[in-house]
PDB file of C-alpha atoms in Angstrom:
ATOM      1  CA  UNK N 160     104.674  95.841 131.649  1.00 48.00           C
ATOM      2  CA  UNK N 161     106.785  92.834 130.746  1.00 45.00           C
ATOM      3  CA  UNK N 162     108.518  90.443 133.035  1.00 50.00           C
ATOM      4  CA  UNK N 163     111.266  87.970 132.462  1.00 47.00           C
ATOM      5  CA  UNK N 164     110.144  84.608 133.735  1.00 48.00           C
ATOM      6  CA  UNK N 165     112.633  82.235 135.281  1.00 44.00           C
ATOM      7  CA  UNK N 166     110.773  79.296 136.731  1.00 44.00           C
ATOM      8  CA  UNK N 167     111.664  75.634 136.901  1.00 43.00           C
ATOM      9  CA  UNK N 168     108.537  74.608 135.011  1.00 47.00           C
ATOM     10  CA  UNK N 169     108.817  76.432 131.687  1.00 49.00           C
ATOM     11  CA  UNK N 170     105.547  75.225 130.180  1.00 51.00           C
ATOM     12  CA  UNK N 171     103.064  78.061 129.862  1.00 49.00           C
ATOM     13  CA  UNK N 172      99.406  77.371 129.228  1.00 47.00           C
ATOM     14  CA  UNK N 173      97.148  80.113 127.939  1.00 47.00           C
ATOM     15  CA  UNK N 174      93.971  78.085 127.713  1.00 51.00           C
ATOM     16  CA  UNK N 175      92.878  74.471 127.547  1.00 52.00           C
ATOM     17  CA  UNK N 176      94.254  73.845 124.063  1.00 62.00           C
ATOM     18  CA  UNK N 177      97.569  75.742 123.814  1.00 75.00           C
ATOM     19  CA  UNK N 178     100.777  75.065 125.719  1.00 82.00           C
ATOM     20  CA  UNK N 179     104.210  76.517 125.040  1.00 82.00           C
ATOM     21  CA  UNK N 180     107.506  74.818 125.772  1.00 83.00           C
ATOM     22  CA  UNK N 181     110.176  77.322 126.735  1.00 83.00           C
ATOM     23  CA  UNK N 182     113.746  76.067 127.332  1.00 83.00           C
ATOM     24  CA  UNK N 183     114.841  76.316 130.966  1.00 82.00           C
ATOM     25  CA  UNK N 184     117.814  78.576 130.201  1.00 84.00           C
ATOM     26  CA  UNK N 185     115.899  80.969 127.906  1.00 83.00           C
ATOM     27  CA  UNK N 186     114.590  84.341 128.987  1.00 86.00           C
ATOM     28  CA  UNK N 187     110.906  84.787 128.189  1.00 88.00           C
ATOM     29  CA  UNK N 188     108.590  87.760 128.252  1.00 90.00           C
ATOM     30  CA  UNK N 189     105.062  86.696 129.131  1.00 91.00           C
ATOM     31  CA  UNK N 190     101.969  88.507 127.956  1.00 91.00           C
ATOM     32  CA  UNK N 191     100.074  89.842 130.973  1.00 90.00           C
ATOM     33  CA  UNK N 192      96.763  89.313 129.177  1.00 89.00           C
ATOM     34  CA  UNK N 193      97.044  85.754 127.834  1.00 90.00           C
ATOM     35  CA  UNK N 194     100.280  84.350 129.311  1.00 88.00           C
ATOM     36  CA  UNK N 195     101.907  83.549 125.969  1.00 91.00           C
ATOM     37  CA  UNK N 196     105.736  83.671 126.185  1.00 92.00           C
ATOM     38  CA  UNK N 197     107.940  85.584 123.746  1.00 92.00           C
ATOM     39  CA  UNK N 198     111.709  85.520 123.278  1.00 90.00           C
ATOM     40  CA  UNK N 199     111.979  89.260 122.603  1.00 91.00           C
ATOM     41  CA  UNK N 200     110.312  92.233 124.214  1.00 92.00           C
ATOM     42  CA  UNK N 201     109.557  93.758 120.798  1.00 93.00           C
ATOM     43  CA  UNK N 202     107.677  90.593 119.801  1.00 93.00           C
ATOM     44  CA  UNK N 203     105.652  90.906 122.997  1.00 94.00           C
ATOM     45  CA  UNK N 204     104.826  94.532 122.156  1.00 95.00           C
ATOM     46  CA  UNK N 205     103.718  93.521 118.647  1.00 94.00           C
ATOM     47  CA  UNK N 206     101.592  90.691 120.054  1.00 94.00           C
ATOM     48  CA  UNK N 207      99.903  92.981 122.555  1.00 94.00           C
ATOM     49  CA  UNK N 208      99.087  95.534 119.886  1.00 94.00           C
ATOM     50  CA  UNK N 209      97.657  92.962 117.494  1.00 94.00           C
ATOM     51  CA  UNK N 210      95.952  90.520 119.894  1.00 93.00           C
ATOM     52  CA  UNK N 211      94.893  92.802 122.757  1.00 93.00           C
ATOM     53  CA  UNK N 212      94.472  96.331 121.327  1.00 92.00           C
ATOM     54  CA  UNK N 213      91.572  97.326 123.597  1.00 93.00           C
ATOM     55  CA  UNK N 214      93.355  96.458 126.852  1.00 92.00           C
ATOM     56  CA  UNK N 215      96.542  98.486 126.278  1.00 92.00           C
ATOM     57  CA  UNK N 216      97.543 101.560 128.234  1.00 92.00           C
ATOM     58  CA  UNK N 217      99.330 104.529 126.644  1.00 95.00           C
ATOM     59  CA  UNK N 218     102.846 103.186 127.283  1.00 94.00           C
ATOM     60  CA  UNK N 219     101.992  99.813 125.726  1.00 94.00           C
ATOM     61  CA  UNK N 220     100.424 101.513 122.695  1.00 95.00           C
ATOM     62  CA  UNK N 221     103.588 103.577 122.233  1.00 96.00           C
ATOM     63  CA  UNK N 222     105.745 100.428 122.573  1.00 95.00           C
ATOM     64  CA  UNK N 223     103.579  98.712 119.946  1.00 96.00           C
ATOM     65  CA  UNK N 224     103.885 101.635 117.542  1.00 96.00           C
ATOM     66  CA  UNK N 225     107.678 101.752 117.950  1.00 96.00           C
ATOM     67  CA  UNK N 226     108.024  97.983 117.480  1.00 96.00           C
ATOM     68  CA  UNK N 227     105.697  98.079 114.457  1.00 96.00           C
ATOM     69  CA  UNK N 228     107.716 100.883 112.881  1.00 97.00           C
ATOM     70  CA  UNK N 229     110.990  98.974 113.387  1.00 96.00           C
ATOM     71  CA  UNK N 230     109.410  95.809 111.960  1.00 96.00           C
ATOM     72  CA  UNK N 231     108.118  97.670 108.893  1.00 97.00           C
ATOM     73  CA  UNK N 232     111.573  99.163 108.324  1.00 97.00           C
ATOM     74  CA  UNK N 233     113.171  95.714 108.537  1.00 96.00           C
ATOM     75  CA  UNK N 234     110.612  94.265 106.135  1.00 97.00           C
ATOM     76  CA  UNK N 235     111.162  97.085 103.640  1.00 97.00           C
ATOM     77  CA  UNK N 236     114.911  96.472 103.722  1.00 98.00           C
ATOM     78  CA  UNK N 237     114.372  92.737 103.248  1.00 98.00           C
ATOM     79  CA  UNK N 238     112.023  93.302 100.307  1.00 98.00           C
ATOM     80  CA  UNK N 239     114.576  95.502  98.552  1.00 98.00           C
ATOM     81  CA  UNK N 240     117.342  92.965  99.141  1.00 98.00           C
ATOM     82  CA  UNK N 241     115.147  90.110  97.889  1.00 98.00           C
ATOM     83  CA  UNK N 242     114.209  92.080  94.774  1.00 98.00           C
ATOM     84  CA  UNK N 243     117.882  92.851  94.112  1.00 98.00           C
ATOM     85  CA  UNK N 244     118.803  89.196  94.499  1.00 98.00           C
ATOM     86  CA  UNK N 245     116.030  88.108  92.121  1.00 98.00           C
ATOM     87  CA  UNK N 246     117.120  90.652  89.502  1.00 98.00           C
ATOM     88  CA  UNK N 247     120.735  89.468  89.759  1.00 98.00           C
ATOM     89  CA  UNK N 248     119.715  85.819  89.467  1.00 98.00           C
ATOM     90  CA  UNK N 249     117.425  86.550  86.511  1.00 98.00           C
ATOM     91  CA  UNK N 250     120.032  88.482  84.547  1.00 97.00           C
ATOM     92  CA  UNK N 251     122.758  86.032  85.528  1.00 97.00           C
ATOM     93  CA  UNK N 252     120.730  83.113  84.165  1.00 97.00           C
ATOM     94  CA  UNK N 253     119.853  85.173  81.096  1.00 97.00           C
ATOM     95  CA  UNK N 254     123.566  85.760  80.375  1.00 96.00           C
ATOM     96  CA  UNK N 255     124.396  82.088  80.930  1.00 96.00           C
ATOM     97  CA  UNK N 256     121.597  81.122  78.554  1.00 94.00           C
ATOM     98  CA  UNK N 257     122.848  83.623  75.952  1.00 95.00           C
ATOM     99  CA  UNK N 258     126.388  82.206  76.102  1.00 93.00           C
ATOM    100  CA  UNK N 259     125.438  78.539  75.968  1.00 86.00           C
TER     101      UNK N 259
END
């Protein structure tokens, strides 16, 4: 499925217009379909599911669904935290304005 690439030349080219510079000491997971490198395996699974949905086998589809579910959970948590922070800032500024 995914391979960690450790070559001396860390520039990946997917087509004539796009090249990616990957640091020599960084682990990268390359997409088997387009060659694009990713720093995390979950990002690779998300990319495959969104960019290459018709080429995926059952294991890759399951990996995409699991990564998508984890990403949605993280985004939901972030949205709640951001909303809480905005409410605190709003009421904090409202109290400062009321006192001044």
